Amino acid sequence: MLKAPDHEARAPVSTKQAYYALFVLWLAHVVANIDRYAMGIVIQKIKTDLFLTDTQVGLVTGATFVVAYVAVGIPMARWLDRGTRRTILAWSVGLWSVMTLACGAAQNFVQMALARAGVGAGEAGCIPAAVSLIGDYFRGRNRTEALGIFQSAIAVSTIVGSPIIGMITDHYSWRVALVAFGLG
């Protein structure tokens, strides 16, 4: 079993600190999932505005994100094993947020595809870093509860994020929706 790098070793945290850390990790997971699924909600408007073909839509909504997520995921996991996980997670959040902004600014298929790949690359660090940190903050049965709470972010992001993305898109545009969530 691998241990956390020595420079990350720390004193035990209080229950309050552990749950605060869990809340921050949960919030990052909510944002990641909203940024991930926002494209599916606004894709018809993007298709119309950017004159995308169905093949290009399939690539933008699936392959470019997933290929980047997987390609970056393995080296990211190795980096997380050896580096400072909190810092790596912060960089990951920053990358996928900037790339979500770039999706909102895209003017053609190539720009959108590259931005979506960037979202996937950034999100590749979220779950491995968070699960590893949760393992540090929680022990025994509390770890299972913490992981369950962390995973509830998927449902919450759908329940909360989807209608908000739709409302922003209806009132402004898909670009404003993606920029808003990229900034979020």
PDB file of C-alpha atoms in Angstrom:
ATOM      1  CA  MET A   1       0.000   0.000   0.000  1.00  0.00           C
ATOM      2  CA  LEU A   2       1.249   3.465  -0.924  1.00  0.00           C
ATOM      3  CA  LYS A   3       1.442   6.120   1.735  1.00  0.00           C
ATOM      4  CA  ALA A   4       0.835   9.823   1.307  1.00  0.00           C
ATOM      5  CA  PRO A   5       4.044  11.666   0.506  1.00  0.00           C
ATOM      6  CA  ASP A   6       5.944  12.685   3.621  1.00  0.00           C
ATOM      7  CA  HIS A   7       5.412  16.365   2.871  1.00  0.00           C
ATOM      8  CA  GLU A   8       1.635  15.772   3.115  1.00  0.00           C
ATOM      9  CA  ALA A   9       1.712  13.940   6.426  1.00  0.00           C
ATOM     10  CA  ARG A  10      -0.253  15.884   8.993  1.00  0.00           C
ATOM     11  CA  ALA A  11      -1.658  15.623  12.445  1.00  0.00           C
ATOM     12  CA  PRO A  12      -5.106  14.076  12.841  1.00  0.00           C
ATOM     13  CA  VAL A  13      -7.921  16.473  12.037  1.00  0.00           C
ATOM     14  CA  SER A  14     -10.996  17.176  14.109  1.00  0.00           C
ATOM     15  CA  THR A  15     -14.401  15.913  13.025  1.00  0.00           C
ATOM     16  CA  LYS A  16     -15.373  19.478  12.167  1.00  0.00           C
ATOM     17  CA  GLN A  17     -12.294  19.908   9.979  1.00  0.00           C
ATOM     18  CA  ALA A  18     -12.914  16.575   8.263  1.00  0.00           C
ATOM     19  CA  TYR A  19     -16.508  17.471   7.402  1.00  0.00           C
ATOM     20  CA  TYR A  20     -15.459  20.919   6.210  1.00  0.00           C
ATOM     21  CA  ALA A  21     -12.908  19.293   3.904  1.00  0.00           C
ATOM     22  CA  LEU A  22     -15.607  16.866   2.733  1.00  0.00           C
ATOM     23  CA  PHE A  23     -17.913  19.813   1.964  1.00  0.00           C
ATOM     24  CA  VAL A  24     -15.205  21.497  -0.141  1.00  0.00           C
ATOM     25  CA  LEU A  25     -14.503  18.233  -1.999  1.00  0.00           C
ATOM     26  CA  TRP A  26     -18.251  17.675  -2.482  1.00  0.00           C
ATOM     27  CA  LEU A  27     -18.629  21.183  -3.869  1.00  0.00           C
ATOM     28  CA  ALA A  28     -15.779  20.596  -6.339  1.00  0.00           C
ATOM     29  CA  HIS A  29     -17.516  17.377  -7.432  1.00  0.00           C
ATOM     30  CA  VAL A  30     -20.813  19.269  -7.917  1.00  0.00           C
ATOM     31  CA  VAL A  31     -19.084  21.880 -10.084  1.00  0.00           C
ATOM     32  CA  ALA A  32     -17.225  19.201 -12.070  1.00  0.00           C
ATOM     33  CA  ASN A  33     -20.439  17.383 -12.860  1.00  0.00           C
ATOM     34  CA  ILE A  34     -22.297  20.548 -13.812  1.00  0.00           C
ATOM     35  CA  ASP A  35     -19.424  21.526 -16.129  1.00  0.00           C
ATOM     36  CA  ARG A  36     -19.402  18.001 -17.554  1.00  0.00           C
ATOM     37  CA  TYR A  37     -23.147  17.768 -18.245  1.00  0.00           C
ATOM     38  CA  ALA A  38     -23.794  21.388 -19.239  1.00  0.00           C
ATOM     39  CA  MET A  39     -22.780  20.596 -22.800  1.00  0.00           C
ATOM     40  CA  GLY A  40     -25.553  18.046 -23.194  1.00  0.00           C
ATOM     41  CA  ILE A  41     -28.162  20.571 -22.099  1.00  0.00           C
ATOM     42  CA  VAL A  42     -27.085  23.308 -24.513  1.00  0.00           C
ATOM     43  CA  ILE A  43     -25.812  21.189 -27.402  1.00  0.00           C
ATOM     44  CA  GLN A  44     -28.711  21.883 -29.758  1.00  0.00           C
ATOM     45  CA  LYS A  45     -28.103  25.629 -29.532  1.00  0.00           C
ATOM     46  CA  ILE A  46     -24.342  25.081 -29.957  1.00  0.00           C
ATOM     47  CA  LYS A  47     -24.983  22.859 -32.979  1.00  0.00           C
ATOM     48  CA  THR A  48     -27.095  25.582 -34.579  1.00  0.00           C
ATOM     49  CA  ASP A  49     -24.749  28.476 -33.750  1.00  0.00           C
ATOM     50  CA  LEU A  50     -21.531  26.721 -34.766  1.00  0.00           C
ATOM     51  CA  PHE A  51     -23.062  24.818 -37.701  1.00  0.00           C
ATOM     52  CA  LEU A  52     -21.906  21.473 -36.329  1.00  0.00           C
ATOM     53  CA  THR A  53     -22.718  18.157 -37.967  1.00  0.00           C
ATOM     54  CA  ASP A  54     -24.117  15.274 -35.948  1.00  0.00           C
ATOM     55  CA  THR A  55     -20.678  13.627 -36.097  1.00  0.00           C
ATOM     56  CA  GLN A  56     -19.046  16.748 -34.678  1.00  0.00           C
ATOM     57  CA  VAL A  57     -21.698  16.928 -31.944  1.00  0.00           C
ATOM     58  CA  GLY A  58     -20.911  13.306 -31.045  1.00  0.00           C
ATOM     59  CA  LEU A  59     -17.214  14.066 -30.879  1.00  0.00           C
ATOM     60  CA  VAL A  60     -17.656  17.224 -28.791  1.00  0.00           C
ATOM     61  CA  THR A  61     -20.121  15.694 -26.328  1.00  0.00           C
ATOM     62  CA  GLY A  62     -18.355  12.363 -25.965  1.00  0.00           C
ATOM     63  CA  ALA A  63     -15.051  11.373 -27.489  1.00  0.00           C
ATOM     64  CA  THR A  64     -12.989  14.525 -26.992  1.00  0.00           C
ATOM     65  CA  PHE A  65     -13.914  14.732 -23.307  1.00  0.00           C
ATOM     66  CA  VAL A  66     -13.556  11.010 -22.564  1.00  0.00           C
ATOM     67  CA  VAL A  67     -10.306  10.470 -24.463  1.00  0.00           C
ATOM     68  CA  ALA A  68      -8.673  13.376 -22.648  1.00  0.00           C
ATOM     69  CA  TYR A  69     -10.118  12.242 -19.301  1.00  0.00           C
ATOM     70  CA  VAL A  70      -8.673   8.739 -19.714  1.00  0.00           C
ATOM     71  CA  ALA A  71      -5.374   9.834 -21.279  1.00  0.00           C
ATOM     72  CA  VAL A  72      -4.685  12.301 -18.468  1.00  0.00           C
ATOM     73  CA  GLY A  73      -6.263  10.167 -15.733  1.00  0.00           C
ATOM     74  CA  ILE A  74      -3.480   7.585 -15.433  1.00  0.00           C
ATOM     75  CA  PRO A  75      -0.557  10.024 -15.244  1.00  0.00           C
ATOM     76  CA  MET A  76      -2.706  12.233 -13.015  1.00  0.00           C
ATOM     77  CA  ALA A  77      -3.192   9.342 -10.580  1.00  0.00           C
ATOM     78  CA  ARG A  78       0.566   8.730 -10.478  1.00  0.00           C
ATOM     79  CA  TRP A  79       1.156  12.442  -9.865  1.00  0.00           C
ATOM     80  CA  LEU A  80      -1.431  12.415  -7.069  1.00  0.00           C
ATOM     81  CA  ASP A  81       0.402   9.483  -5.438  1.00  0.00           C
ATOM     82  CA  ARG A  82       3.617  11.461  -5.382  1.00  0.00           C
ATOM     83  CA  GLY A  83       2.568  15.094  -5.179  1.00  0.00           C
ATOM     84  CA  THR A  84       0.556  17.382  -2.972  1.00  0.00           C
ATOM     85  CA  ARG A  85      -3.011  16.286  -3.633  1.00  0.00           C
ATOM     86  CA  ARG A  86      -4.695  19.489  -2.489  1.00  0.00           C
ATOM     87  CA  THR A  87      -2.543  21.553  -4.841  1.00  0.00           C
ATOM     88  CA  ILE A  88      -3.067  19.150  -7.740  1.00  0.00           C
ATOM     89  CA  LEU A  89      -6.817  19.207  -7.126  1.00  0.00           C
ATOM     90  CA  ALA A  90      -6.776  23.019  -7.123  1.00  0.00           C
ATOM     91  CA  TRP A  91      -4.942  23.020 -10.464  1.00  0.00           C
ATOM     92  CA  SER A  92      -7.448  20.506 -11.825  1.00  0.00           C
ATOM     93  CA  VAL A  93     -10.392  22.687 -10.791  1.00  0.00           C
ATOM     94  CA  GLY A  94      -8.687  25.682 -12.361  1.00  0.00           C
ATOM     95  CA  LEU A  95      -8.021  23.852 -15.624  1.00  0.00           C
ATOM     96  CA  TRP A  96     -11.528  22.510 -16.123  1.00  0.00           C
ATOM     97  CA  SER A  97     -13.028  25.866 -15.142  1.00  0.00           C
ATOM     98  CA  VAL A  98     -10.903  27.772 -17.659  1.00  0.00           C
ATOM     99  CA  MET A  99     -11.705  25.163 -20.297  1.00  0.00           C
ATOM    100  CA  THR A 100     -15.437  25.489 -19.571  1.00  0.00           C
ATOM    101  CA  LEU A 101     -15.003  29.231 -20.144  1.00  0.00           C
ATOM    102  CA  ALA A 102     -13.203  28.377 -23.389  1.00  0.00           C
ATOM    103  CA  CYS A 103     -16.194  26.253 -24.446  1.00  0.00           C
ATOM    104  CA  GLY A 104     -18.353  29.348 -23.999  1.00  0.00           C
ATOM    105  CA  ALA A 105     -15.977  31.358 -26.191  1.00  0.00           C
ATOM    106  CA  ALA A 106     -15.509  28.716 -28.927  1.00  0.00           C
ATOM    107  CA  GLN A 107     -16.216  29.932 -32.449  1.00  0.00           C
ATOM    108  CA  ASN A 108     -15.921  26.645 -34.343  1.00  0.00           C
ATOM    109  CA  PHE A 109     -15.709  22.871 -33.988  1.00  0.00           C
ATOM    110  CA  VAL A 110     -11.940  22.694 -33.466  1.00  0.00           C
ATOM    111  CA  GLN A 111     -11.975  25.266 -30.676  1.00  0.00           C
ATOM    112  CA  MET A 112     -14.922  23.544 -29.007  1.00  0.00           C
ATOM    113  CA  ALA A 113     -13.298  20.117 -29.300  1.00  0.00           C
ATOM    114  CA  LEU A 114     -10.028  21.373 -27.792  1.00  0.00           C
ATOM    115  CA  ALA A 115     -11.871  23.138 -24.978  1.00  0.00           C
ATOM    116  CA  ARG A 116     -13.917  20.003 -24.197  1.00  0.00           C
ATOM    117  CA  ALA A 117     -10.718  17.960 -24.145  1.00  0.00           C
ATOM    118  CA  GLY A 118      -9.354  20.476 -21.646  1.00  0.00           C
ATOM    119  CA  VAL A 119     -12.451  20.046 -19.466  1.00  0.00           C
ATOM    120  CA  GLY A 120     -11.891  16.277 -19.525  1.00  0.00           C
ATOM    121  CA  ALA A 121      -8.192  16.626 -18.725  1.00  0.00           C
ATOM    122  CA  GLY A 122      -8.938  18.899 -15.782  1.00  0.00           C
ATOM    123  CA  GLU A 123     -11.694  16.730 -14.384  1.00  0.00           C
ATOM    124  CA  ALA A 124      -9.391  13.687 -14.458  1.00  0.00           C
ATOM    125  CA  GLY A 125      -7.858  14.910 -11.207  1.00  0.00           C
ATOM    126  CA  CYS A 126     -11.047  15.509  -9.244  1.00  0.00           C
ATOM    127  CA  ILE A 127     -12.286  12.105  -8.149  1.00  0.00           C
ATOM    128  CA  PRO A 128      -8.895  10.426  -7.519  1.00  0.00           C
ATOM    129  CA  ALA A 129      -7.683  13.387  -5.443  1.00  0.00           C
ATOM    130  CA  ALA A 130     -10.934  13.705  -3.525  1.00  0.00           C
ATOM    131  CA  VAL A 131     -11.258  10.003  -2.729  1.00  0.00           C
ATOM    132  CA  SER A 132      -7.658   9.892  -1.569  1.00  0.00           C
ATOM    133  CA  LEU A 133      -8.147  12.926   0.672  1.00  0.00           C
ATOM    134  CA  ILE A 134     -11.400  11.502   2.065  1.00  0.00           C
ATOM    135  CA  GLY A 135      -9.422   8.387   2.964  1.00  0.00           C
ATOM    136  CA  ASP A 136      -7.053  10.575   4.966  1.00  0.00           C
ATOM    137  CA  TYR A 137      -9.791  12.479   6.793  1.00  0.00           C
ATOM    138  CA  PHE A 138     -12.160   9.607   7.607  1.00  0.00           C
ATOM    139  CA  ARG A 139     -11.647   6.152   9.103  1.00  0.00           C
ATOM    140  CA  GLY A 140     -13.755   3.001   9.275  1.00  0.00           C
ATOM    141  CA  ARG A 141     -17.520   3.376   8.904  1.00  0.00           C
ATOM    142  CA  ASN A 142     -17.186   7.147   8.670  1.00  0.00           C
ATOM    143  CA  ARG A 143     -15.211   6.734   5.453  1.00  0.00           C
ATOM    144  CA  THR A 144     -18.115   4.910   3.796  1.00  0.00           C
ATOM    145  CA  GLU A 145     -20.514   7.638   4.905  1.00  0.00           C
ATOM    146  CA  ALA A 146     -18.127  10.326   3.642  1.00  0.00           C
ATOM    147  CA  LEU A 147     -17.808   8.639   0.249  1.00  0.00           C
ATOM    148  CA  GLY A 148     -21.591   8.374   0.027  1.00  0.00           C
ATOM    149  CA  ILE A 149     -21.932  12.065   0.776  1.00  0.00           C
ATOM    150  CA  PHE A 150     -19.232  12.847  -1.788  1.00  0.00           C
ATOM    151  CA  GLN A 151     -21.002  10.819  -4.482  1.00  0.00           C
ATOM    152  CA  SER A 152     -24.320  12.574  -3.766  1.00  0.00           C
ATOM    153  CA  ALA A 153     -22.770  15.504  -5.639  1.00  0.00           C
ATOM    154  CA  ILE A 154     -23.679  13.755  -8.897  1.00  0.00           C
ATOM    155  CA  ALA A 155     -27.405  13.861  -8.139  1.00  0.00           C
ATOM    156  CA  VAL A 156     -27.264  17.358  -6.689  1.00  0.00           C
ATOM    157  CA  SER A 157     -25.441  18.692  -9.756  1.00  0.00           C
ATOM    158  CA  THR A 158     -28.179  17.287 -11.977  1.00  0.00           C
ATOM    159  CA  ILE A 159     -31.055  18.503  -9.801  1.00  0.00           C
ATOM    160  CA  VAL A 160     -29.622  21.998  -9.315  1.00  0.00           C
ATOM    161  CA  GLY A 161     -27.343  22.562 -12.287  1.00  0.00           C
ATOM    162  CA  SER A 162     -29.552  21.379 -15.135  1.00  0.00           C
ATOM    163  CA  PRO A 163     -32.434  23.801 -14.582  1.00  0.00           C
ATOM    164  CA  ILE A 164     -30.058  26.693 -13.896  1.00  0.00           C
ATOM    165  CA  ILE A 165     -28.150  26.033 -17.125  1.00  0.00           C
ATOM    166  CA  GLY A 166     -31.462  25.859 -18.962  1.00  0.00           C
ATOM    167  CA  MET A 167     -32.714  29.128 -17.464  1.00  0.00           C
ATOM    168  CA  ILE A 168     -29.482  30.986 -18.220  1.00  0.00           C
ATOM    169  CA  THR A 169     -29.508  29.633 -21.763  1.00  0.00           C
ATOM    170  CA  ASP A 170     -33.175  30.587 -22.273  1.00  0.00           C
ATOM    171  CA  HIS A 171     -32.716  34.115 -20.933  1.00  0.00           C
ATOM    172  CA  TYR A 172     -29.241  34.866 -22.314  1.00  0.00           C
ATOM    173  CA  SER A 173     -27.396  32.242 -24.363  1.00  0.00           C
ATOM    174  CA  TRP A 174     -25.508  28.981 -24.157  1.00  0.00           C
ATOM    175  CA  ARG A 175     -22.289  30.987 -24.130  1.00  0.00           C
ATOM    176  CA  VAL A 176     -23.339  32.903 -21.010  1.00  0.00           C
ATOM    177  CA  ALA A 177     -24.390  29.633 -19.338  1.00  0.00           C
ATOM    178  CA  LEU A 178     -21.004  27.991 -19.967  1.00  0.00           C
ATOM    179  CA  VAL A 179     -19.087  31.102 -18.928  1.00  0.00           C
ATOM    180  CA  ALA A 180     -21.190  31.401 -15.757  1.00  0.00           C
ATOM    181  CA  PHE A 181     -20.478  27.817 -14.755  1.00  0.00           C
ATOM    182  CA  GLY A 182     -16.839  28.111 -15.763  1.00  0.00           C
ATOM    183  CA  LEU A 183     -16.575  31.014 -13.343  1.00  0.00           C
ATOM    184  CA  GLY A 184     -18.560  29.088 -10.678  1.00  0.00           C
TER     185      GLY A 184
END
